[in-house]
Amino acid sequence: MENKPIQLVYSKKYTTLTRNELIQAVKSQMSLKRFQHVLGVEQSAIQLAEKYNVSIEAVSIAALTHDYAKERSDKEMQDLIYREQFDLELLDYGSNIWHGLLGAFLVKQELGIADLDILNAIKHHTIGAEKMSLLEQVIYVADYIEPGRVFPGVEYARKLAAEDLQAAVQYETKQTLQHLIENNRKIYPKTIATYNKWVANP
Ligand code: GDP
Ligand code: FE
Ligand code: FE
């Protein structure tokens, strides 16, 4: 896929920030490496949005903010789980599971982004969900296939994504669960629910 500079003027429908201001806000939250990943996700997400008729602006905002909370301290995240009465089961997991769910909360609170579809895309980008809008699917898949990702199967995932978004969601969901099991990682129940809904045959 070609790599063209992104020239996007936001309409103010989703955020009062310009794209450049949003980029600066996101950049301040993370390492340069993660920031480059975020820009890669935006690029892939916009390509998918063009193909699958999703709002480019919404996709850009969701992509730029999807890992907003990934580098917050465990202590801050644990405090937030208690204070905002998130499911206490989350305490058995770590930043990998927290940053989407709590990230959506922090993006709303700190950046003022309130669009539910965008917030759900952030919330579900790691673990998926039984029902995902096209925007949620685009972010879920773009996070997996962005140009900086290098792992066995990523080329196949990119090929699927270019042809059939649902097939790409299914492939990613299955591969992620398989990878977690191979590495004896604890599976968050919603990850299994996503697998059951998207991959398992009834
Ligand atoms: P990133 O934030 O761009 O690195 O990507 P993601 O947000 O998609 O995923 C973060 C990490 O969480 C990845 O290493 C996933 O494999 C991992 N992950 C996804 N689901 C689960 C789960 O159910 N349990 C655990 N322990 N890790 C998971
Ligand atoms: Fe993430
Ligand atoms: Fe990510």
PDB file of C-alpha atoms and ligand atoms in Angstrom:
ATOM      1  CA  MET A   1       0.000   0.000   0.000  1.00  0.00           C
ATOM      2  CA  GLU A   2       1.302   3.418  -0.861  1.00  0.00           C
ATOM      3  CA  ASN A   3       2.388   5.879   1.782  1.00  0.00           C
ATOM      4  CA  LYS A   4       0.914   9.319   1.183  1.00  0.00           C
ATOM      5  CA  PRO A   5       1.088  12.221   3.641  1.00  0.00           C
ATOM      6  CA  ILE A   6      -2.223  12.682   5.427  1.00  0.00           C
ATOM      7  CA  GLN A   7      -3.853  16.070   4.810  1.00  0.00           C
ATOM      8  CA  LEU A   8      -7.046  16.135   6.816  1.00  0.00           C
ATOM      9  CA  VAL A   9      -9.042  19.133   7.941  1.00  0.00           C
ATOM     10  CA  TYR A  10     -11.354  18.172  10.798  1.00  0.00           C
ATOM     11  CA  SER A  11     -14.921  19.507  10.659  1.00  0.00           C
ATOM     12  CA  LYS A  12     -15.168  20.072  14.460  1.00  0.00           C
ATOM     13  CA  LYS A  13     -17.944  17.500  14.557  1.00  0.00           C
ATOM     14  CA  TYR A  14     -16.028  15.190  16.908  1.00  0.00           C
ATOM     15  CA  THR A  15     -13.404  17.441  18.501  1.00  0.00           C
ATOM     16  CA  THR A  16     -12.636  21.135  18.721  1.00  0.00           C
ATOM     17  CA  LEU A  17      -8.957  20.283  18.207  1.00  0.00           C
ATOM     18  CA  THR A  18      -7.304  20.371  14.803  1.00  0.00           C
ATOM     19  CA  ARG A  19      -5.627  17.164  13.664  1.00  0.00           C
ATOM     20  CA  ASN A  20      -2.240  18.710  14.475  1.00  0.00           C
ATOM     21  CA  GLU A  21      -3.366  19.656  17.987  1.00  0.00           C
ATOM     22  CA  LEU A  22      -4.718  16.146  18.541  1.00  0.00           C
ATOM     23  CA  ILE A  23      -1.432  14.683  17.292  1.00  0.00           C
ATOM     24  CA  GLN A  24       0.511  16.840  19.769  1.00  0.00           C
ATOM     25  CA  ALA A  25      -1.799  15.814  22.641  1.00  0.00           C
ATOM     26  CA  VAL A  26      -1.318  12.138  21.798  1.00  0.00           C
ATOM     27  CA  LYS A  27       2.434  12.462  21.243  1.00  0.00           C
ATOM     28  CA  SER A  28       2.853  13.953  24.737  1.00  0.00           C
ATOM     29  CA  GLN A  29       1.463  10.718  26.230  1.00  0.00           C
ATOM     30  CA  MET A  30       3.892   8.181  24.802  1.00  0.00           C
ATOM     31  CA  SER A  31       7.292   7.109  23.554  1.00  0.00           C
ATOM     32  CA  LEU A  32       8.321   8.016  20.018  1.00  0.00           C
ATOM     33  CA  LYS A  33       8.089   4.341  19.070  1.00  0.00           C
ATOM     34  CA  ARG A  34       4.487   4.060  20.181  1.00  0.00           C
ATOM     35  CA  PHE A  35       3.661   7.402  18.576  1.00  0.00           C
ATOM     36  CA  GLN A  36       4.988   6.078  15.262  1.00  0.00           C
ATOM     37  CA  HIS A  37       2.768   3.011  15.711  1.00  0.00           C
ATOM     38  CA  VAL A  38      -0.214   5.325  16.260  1.00  0.00           C
ATOM     39  CA  LEU A  39       0.524   7.200  13.012  1.00  0.00           C
ATOM     40  CA  GLY A  40       0.813   3.843  11.237  1.00  0.00           C
ATOM     41  CA  VAL A  41      -2.577   2.795  12.596  1.00  0.00           C
ATOM     42  CA  GLU A  42      -4.078   6.054  11.339  1.00  0.00           C
ATOM     43  CA  GLN A  43      -2.632   5.473   7.871  1.00  0.00           C
ATOM     44  CA  SER A  44      -3.937   1.896   7.660  1.00  0.00           C
ATOM     45  CA  ALA A  45      -7.279   2.860   9.175  1.00  0.00           C
ATOM     46  CA  ILE A  46      -7.816   5.616   6.593  1.00  0.00           C
ATOM     47  CA  GLN A  47      -7.100   3.170   3.762  1.00  0.00           C
ATOM     48  CA  LEU A  48      -9.645   0.748   5.213  1.00  0.00           C
ATOM     49  CA  ALA A  49     -12.163   3.552   5.796  1.00  0.00           C
ATOM     50  CA  GLU A  50     -11.920   4.551   2.129  1.00  0.00           C
ATOM     51  CA  LYS A  51     -12.538   0.971   1.062  1.00  0.00           C
ATOM     52  CA  TYR A  52     -15.336   0.197   3.520  1.00  0.00           C
ATOM     53  CA  ASN A  53     -17.100   3.575   3.505  1.00  0.00           C
ATOM     54  CA  VAL A  54     -16.442   4.691   7.054  1.00  0.00           C
ATOM     55  CA  SER A  55     -15.964   8.331   8.069  1.00  0.00           C
ATOM     56  CA  ILE A  56     -12.293   9.206   7.435  1.00  0.00           C
ATOM     57  CA  GLU A  57     -12.436  11.872  10.117  1.00  0.00           C
ATOM     58  CA  ALA A  58     -13.869   9.561  12.795  1.00  0.00           C
ATOM     59  CA  VAL A  59     -11.354   6.876  11.856  1.00  0.00           C
ATOM     60  CA  SER A  60      -8.452   9.321  12.053  1.00  0.00           C
ATOM     61  CA  ILE A  61      -9.505  10.499  15.520  1.00  0.00           C
ATOM     62  CA  ALA A  62     -10.081   6.961  16.818  1.00  0.00           C
ATOM     63  CA  ALA A  63      -6.751   5.756  15.429  1.00  0.00           C
ATOM     64  CA  LEU A  64      -4.794   8.683  16.875  1.00  0.00           C
ATOM     65  CA  THR A  65      -6.329   8.152  20.339  1.00  0.00           C
ATOM     66  CA  HIS A  66      -6.587   4.338  20.503  1.00  0.00           C
ATOM     67  CA  ASP A  67      -3.414   3.877  22.621  1.00  0.00           C
ATOM     68  CA  TYR A  68      -3.729   7.217  24.471  1.00  0.00           C
ATOM     69  CA  ALA A  69      -3.608   5.537  27.908  1.00  0.00           C
ATOM     70  CA  LYS A  70      -1.151   2.725  27.178  1.00  0.00           C
ATOM     71  CA  GLU A  71       1.729   4.301  29.094  1.00  0.00           C
ATOM     72  CA  ARG A  72      -0.146   5.414  32.211  1.00  0.00           C
ATOM     73  CA  SER A  73       1.219   3.886  35.421  1.00  0.00           C
ATOM     74  CA  ASP A  74      -0.396   0.760  36.873  1.00  0.00           C
ATOM     75  CA  LYS A  75      -1.139   2.752  40.027  1.00  0.00           C
ATOM     76  CA  GLU A  76      -3.059   5.430  38.123  1.00  0.00           C
ATOM     77  CA  MET A  77      -5.043   2.807  36.237  1.00  0.00           C
ATOM     78  CA  GLN A  78      -5.828   0.801  39.398  1.00  0.00           C
ATOM     79  CA  ASP A  79      -7.001   3.962  41.158  1.00  0.00           C
ATOM     80  CA  LEU A  80      -9.202   4.787  38.181  1.00  0.00           C
ATOM     81  CA  ILE A  81     -10.771   1.302  38.229  1.00  0.00           C
ATOM     82  CA  TYR A  82     -11.794   1.834  41.873  1.00  0.00           C
ATOM     83  CA  ARG A  83     -12.761   5.495  41.571  1.00  0.00           C
ATOM     84  CA  GLU A  84     -14.902   5.119  38.449  1.00  0.00           C
ATOM     85  CA  GLN A  85     -16.299   1.727  39.489  1.00  0.00           C
ATOM     86  CA  PHE A  86     -15.041  -0.263  36.559  1.00  0.00           C
ATOM     87  CA  ASP A  87     -15.397  -4.053  36.876  1.00  0.00           C
ATOM     88  CA  LEU A  88     -12.979  -5.082  39.659  1.00  0.00           C
ATOM     89  CA  GLU A  89     -12.148  -8.213  37.676  1.00  0.00           C
ATOM     90  CA  LEU A  90      -9.938  -5.870  35.647  1.00  0.00           C
ATOM     91  CA  LEU A  91      -7.514  -5.746  38.585  1.00  0.00           C
ATOM     92  CA  ASP A  92      -6.448  -9.326  37.719  1.00  0.00           C
ATOM     93  CA  TYR A  93      -5.139  -8.026  34.377  1.00  0.00           C
ATOM     94  CA  GLY A  94      -2.676  -5.327  33.344  1.00  0.00           C
ATOM     95  CA  SER A  95      -2.116  -2.415  31.048  1.00  0.00           C
ATOM     96  CA  ASN A  96      -2.712  -4.542  27.932  1.00  0.00           C
ATOM     97  CA  ILE A  97      -6.338  -5.055  28.958  1.00  0.00           C
ATOM     98  CA  TRP A  98      -6.855  -1.725  30.738  1.00  0.00           C
ATOM     99  CA  HIS A  99      -5.643   0.760  28.164  1.00  0.00           C
ATOM    100  CA  GLY A 100      -8.549   0.388  25.753  1.00  0.00           C
ATOM    101  CA  LEU A 101     -11.370   0.365  28.285  1.00  0.00           C
ATOM    102  CA  LEU A 102      -9.906   3.057  30.519  1.00  0.00           C
ATOM    103  CA  GLY A 103      -8.389   4.850  27.554  1.00  0.00           C
ATOM    104  CA  ALA A 104     -11.864   5.572  26.175  1.00  0.00           C
ATOM    105  CA  PHE A 105     -12.785   7.101  29.542  1.00  0.00           C
ATOM    106  CA  LEU A 106      -9.627   9.255  29.642  1.00  0.00           C
ATOM    107  CA  VAL A 107      -9.958  10.366  26.018  1.00  0.00           C
ATOM    108  CA  LYS A 108     -13.471  11.572  26.792  1.00  0.00           C
ATOM    109  CA  GLN A 109     -12.471  13.232  30.041  1.00  0.00           C
ATOM    110  CA  GLU A 110      -9.177  14.801  28.977  1.00  0.00           C
ATOM    111  CA  LEU A 111      -9.657  15.456  25.258  1.00  0.00           C
ATOM    112  CA  GLY A 112     -13.415  16.034  25.286  1.00  0.00           C
ATOM    113  CA  ILE A 113     -14.131  13.487  22.556  1.00  0.00           C
ATOM    114  CA  ALA A 114     -17.654  12.194  23.202  1.00  0.00           C
ATOM    115  CA  ASP A 115     -18.685  10.348  20.043  1.00  0.00           C
ATOM    116  CA  LEU A 116     -19.822   6.876  21.155  1.00  0.00           C
ATOM    117  CA  ASP A 117     -18.620   5.068  18.045  1.00  0.00           C
ATOM    118  CA  ILE A 118     -15.120   6.549  18.451  1.00  0.00           C
ATOM    119  CA  LEU A 119     -15.091   5.753  22.186  1.00  0.00           C
ATOM    120  CA  ASN A 120     -16.218   2.171  21.493  1.00  0.00           C
ATOM    121  CA  ALA A 121     -13.482   1.787  18.882  1.00  0.00           C
ATOM    122  CA  ILE A 122     -10.912   2.785  21.520  1.00  0.00           C
ATOM    123  CA  LYS A 123     -12.584   0.615  24.181  1.00  0.00           C
ATOM    124  CA  HIS A 124     -12.665  -2.506  22.016  1.00  0.00           C
ATOM    125  CA  HIS A 125      -9.459  -2.200  20.008  1.00  0.00           C
ATOM    126  CA  THR A 126      -7.550  -4.844  22.012  1.00  0.00           C
ATOM    127  CA  ILE A 127     -10.201  -7.386  22.991  1.00  0.00           C
ATOM    128  CA  GLY A 128     -12.859  -6.801  20.350  1.00  0.00           C
ATOM    129  CA  ALA A 129     -16.538  -7.155  21.178  1.00  0.00           C
ATOM    130  CA  GLU A 130     -19.411  -9.405  20.177  1.00  0.00           C
ATOM    131  CA  LYS A 131     -20.884  -6.558  18.155  1.00  0.00           C
ATOM    132  CA  MET A 132     -18.533  -4.122  16.456  1.00  0.00           C
ATOM    133  CA  SER A 133     -19.482  -1.273  14.145  1.00  0.00           C
ATOM    134  CA  LEU A 134     -17.528  -0.839  10.913  1.00  0.00           C
ATOM    135  CA  LEU A 135     -15.487   1.887  12.623  1.00  0.00           C
ATOM    136  CA  GLU A 136     -14.657  -0.468  15.496  1.00  0.00           C
ATOM    137  CA  GLN A 137     -13.660  -3.196  13.041  1.00  0.00           C
ATOM    138  CA  VAL A 138     -11.478  -0.800  11.069  1.00  0.00           C
ATOM    139  CA  ILE A 139      -9.559   0.283  14.188  1.00  0.00           C
ATOM    140  CA  TYR A 140      -9.303  -3.294  15.514  1.00  0.00           C
ATOM    141  CA  VAL A 141      -7.815  -4.472  12.206  1.00  0.00           C
ATOM    142  CA  ALA A 142      -5.675  -1.380  11.477  1.00  0.00           C
ATOM    143  CA  ASP A 143      -3.984  -1.789  14.877  1.00  0.00           C
ATOM    144  CA  TYR A 144      -2.997  -5.307  13.819  1.00  0.00           C
ATOM    145  CA  ILE A 145      -1.798  -4.611  10.267  1.00  0.00           C
ATOM    146  CA  GLU A 146      -0.245  -1.116  10.416  1.00  0.00           C
ATOM    147  CA  PRO A 147       3.011  -0.857   8.429  1.00  0.00           C
ATOM    148  CA  GLY A 148       5.233  -1.117  11.529  1.00  0.00           C
ATOM    149  CA  ARG A 149       3.878  -4.528  12.575  1.00  0.00           C
ATOM    150  CA  VAL A 150       6.206  -7.453  11.915  1.00  0.00           C
ATOM    151  CA  PHE A 151       5.034 -10.954  12.825  1.00  0.00           C
ATOM    152  CA  PRO A 152       4.247 -14.211  11.048  1.00  0.00           C
ATOM    153  CA  GLY A 153       0.890 -13.851   9.357  1.00  0.00           C
ATOM    154  CA  VAL A 154       0.816 -10.063   9.146  1.00  0.00           C
ATOM    155  CA  GLU A 155       1.063 -10.092   5.343  1.00  0.00           C
ATOM    156  CA  TYR A 156      -1.869 -12.476   5.158  1.00  0.00           C
ATOM    157  CA  ALA A 157      -3.837 -10.260   7.568  1.00  0.00           C
ATOM    158  CA  ARG A 158      -3.127  -7.247   5.304  1.00  0.00           C
ATOM    159  CA  LYS A 159      -4.299  -9.183   2.247  1.00  0.00           C
ATOM    160  CA  LEU A 160      -7.523 -10.206   4.008  1.00  0.00           C
ATOM    161  CA  ALA A 161      -8.124  -6.649   5.236  1.00  0.00           C
ATOM    162  CA  ALA A 162      -7.860  -5.317   1.687  1.00  0.00           C
ATOM    163  CA  GLU A 163     -10.465  -7.843   0.493  1.00  0.00           C
ATOM    164  CA  ASP A 164     -12.882  -8.563   3.321  1.00  0.00           C
ATOM    165  CA  LEU A 165     -12.976  -6.662   6.620  1.00  0.00           C
ATOM    166  CA  GLN A 166     -14.953  -9.323   8.471  1.00  0.00           C
ATOM    167  CA  ALA A 167     -12.507 -12.036   7.397  1.00  0.00           C
ATOM    168  CA  ALA A 168      -9.668  -9.878   8.742  1.00  0.00           C
ATOM    169  CA  VAL A 169     -11.454  -9.455  12.099  1.00  0.00           C
ATOM    170  CA  GLN A 170     -11.965 -13.222  12.277  1.00  0.00           C
ATOM    171  CA  TYR A 171      -8.340 -13.986  11.413  1.00  0.00           C
ATOM    172  CA  GLU A 172      -6.951 -11.491  13.925  1.00  0.00           C
ATOM    173  CA  THR A 173      -9.278 -12.720  16.682  1.00  0.00           C
ATOM    174  CA  LYS A 174      -8.259 -16.320  16.144  1.00  0.00           C
ATOM    175  CA  GLN A 175      -4.534 -15.568  15.832  1.00  0.00           C
ATOM    176  CA  THR A 176      -4.522 -13.418  18.971  1.00  0.00           C
ATOM    177  CA  LEU A 177      -6.255 -16.080  21.070  1.00  0.00           C
ATOM    178  CA  GLN A 178      -3.950 -18.766  19.703  1.00  0.00           C
ATOM    179  CA  HIS A 179      -0.892 -16.630  20.457  1.00  0.00           C
ATOM    180  CA  LEU A 180      -2.065 -15.934  24.023  1.00  0.00           C
ATOM    181  CA  ILE A 181      -2.685 -19.630  24.674  1.00  0.00           C
ATOM    182  CA  GLU A 182       0.692 -20.630  23.217  1.00  0.00           C
ATOM    183  CA  ASN A 183       2.315 -18.200  25.653  1.00  0.00           C
ATOM    184  CA  ASN A 184       0.279 -19.320  28.688  1.00  0.00           C
ATOM    185  CA  ARG A 185      -1.261 -15.863  29.040  1.00  0.00           C
ATOM    186  CA  LYS A 186      -4.398 -15.194  31.008  1.00  0.00           C
ATOM    187  CA  ILE A 187      -7.387 -14.754  28.703  1.00  0.00           C
ATOM    188  CA  TYR A 188      -9.744 -11.905  29.493  1.00  0.00           C
ATOM    189  CA  PRO A 189     -13.300 -13.338  29.246  1.00  0.00           C
ATOM    190  CA  LYS A 190     -14.383 -10.737  26.680  1.00  0.00           C
ATOM    191  CA  THR A 191     -11.577 -11.921  24.399  1.00  0.00           C
ATOM    192  CA  ILE A 192     -13.223 -15.356  24.440  1.00  0.00           C
ATOM    193  CA  ALA A 193     -16.661 -13.824  23.892  1.00  0.00           C
ATOM    194  CA  THR A 194     -15.284 -12.062  20.798  1.00  0.00           C
ATOM    195  CA  TYR A 195     -13.810 -15.339  19.553  1.00  0.00           C
ATOM    196  CA  ASN A 196     -17.082 -17.210  20.135  1.00  0.00           C
ATOM    197  CA  LYS A 197     -19.106 -14.639  18.258  1.00  0.00           C
ATOM    198  CA  TRP A 198     -16.768 -13.955  15.336  1.00  0.00           C
ATOM    199  CA  VAL A 199     -14.853 -17.198  14.814  1.00  0.00           C
ATOM    200  CA  ALA A 200     -16.493 -20.272  16.370  1.00  0.00           C
ATOM    201  CA  ASN A 201     -19.099 -22.075  14.355  1.00  0.00           C
ATOM    202  CA  PRO A 202     -22.314 -22.494  16.315  1.00  0.00           C
TER     203      PRO A 202
HETATM  204  P1  GDP B   1      -1.017  -2.374  21.123  1.00  0.00           P
HETATM  205  O1  GDP B   1      -1.609  -1.633  22.286  1.00  0.00           O
HETATM  206  O2  GDP B   1      -0.892  -1.550  19.893  1.00  0.00           O
HETATM  207  O3  GDP B   1       0.279  -3.047  21.482  1.00  0.00           O
HETATM  208  O4  GDP B   1      -2.018  -3.583  20.726  1.00  0.00           O
HETATM  209  P2  GDP B   1      -3.335  -4.131  21.440  1.00  0.00           P
HETATM  210  O5  GDP B   1      -3.981  -3.069  22.239  1.00  0.00           O
HETATM  211  O6  GDP B   1      -4.173  -4.767  20.377  1.00  0.00           O
HETATM  212  O7  GDP B   1      -2.860  -5.322  22.354  1.00  0.00           O
HETATM  213  C1  GDP B   1      -2.034  -5.194  23.466  1.00  0.00           C
HETATM  214  C2  GDP B   1      -1.638  -6.577  23.930  1.00  0.00           C
HETATM  215  O8  GDP B   1      -2.723  -7.215  24.622  1.00  0.00           O
HETATM  216  C3  GDP B   1      -1.240  -7.545  22.813  1.00  0.00           C
HETATM  217  O9  GDP B   1       0.001  -8.121  23.161  1.00  0.00           O
HETATM  218  C4  GDP B   1      -2.343  -8.593  22.825  1.00  0.00           C
HETATM  219  O10 GDP B   1      -1.880  -9.858  22.425  1.00  0.00           O
HETATM  220  C5  GDP B   1      -2.725  -8.580  24.291  1.00  0.00           C
HETATM  221  N1  GDP B   1      -4.046  -9.162  24.588  1.00  0.00           N
HETATM  222  C6  GDP B   1      -5.179  -9.165  23.842  1.00  0.00           C
HETATM  223  N2  GDP B   1      -6.173  -9.862  24.449  1.00  0.00           N
HETATM  224  C7  GDP B   1      -5.664 -10.322  25.604  1.00  0.00           C
HETATM  225  C8  GDP B   1      -6.172 -11.146  26.671  1.00  0.00           C
HETATM  226  O11 GDP B   1      -7.318 -11.606  26.680  1.00  0.00           O
HETATM  227  N3  GDP B   1      -5.319 -11.431  27.704  1.00  0.00           N
HETATM  228  C9  GDP B   1      -4.030 -10.945  27.743  1.00  0.00           C
HETATM  229  N4  GDP B   1      -3.278 -11.304  28.780  1.00  0.00           N
HETATM  230  N5  GDP B   1      -3.525 -10.185  26.762  1.00  0.00           N
HETATM  231  C10 GDP B   1      -4.311  -9.874  25.704  1.00  0.00           C
HETATM  232 FE    FE B   2      -3.571  -0.925  22.167  1.00  0.00          FE
HETATM  233 FE    FE B   3      -2.120   0.030  19.140  1.00  0.00          FE
END
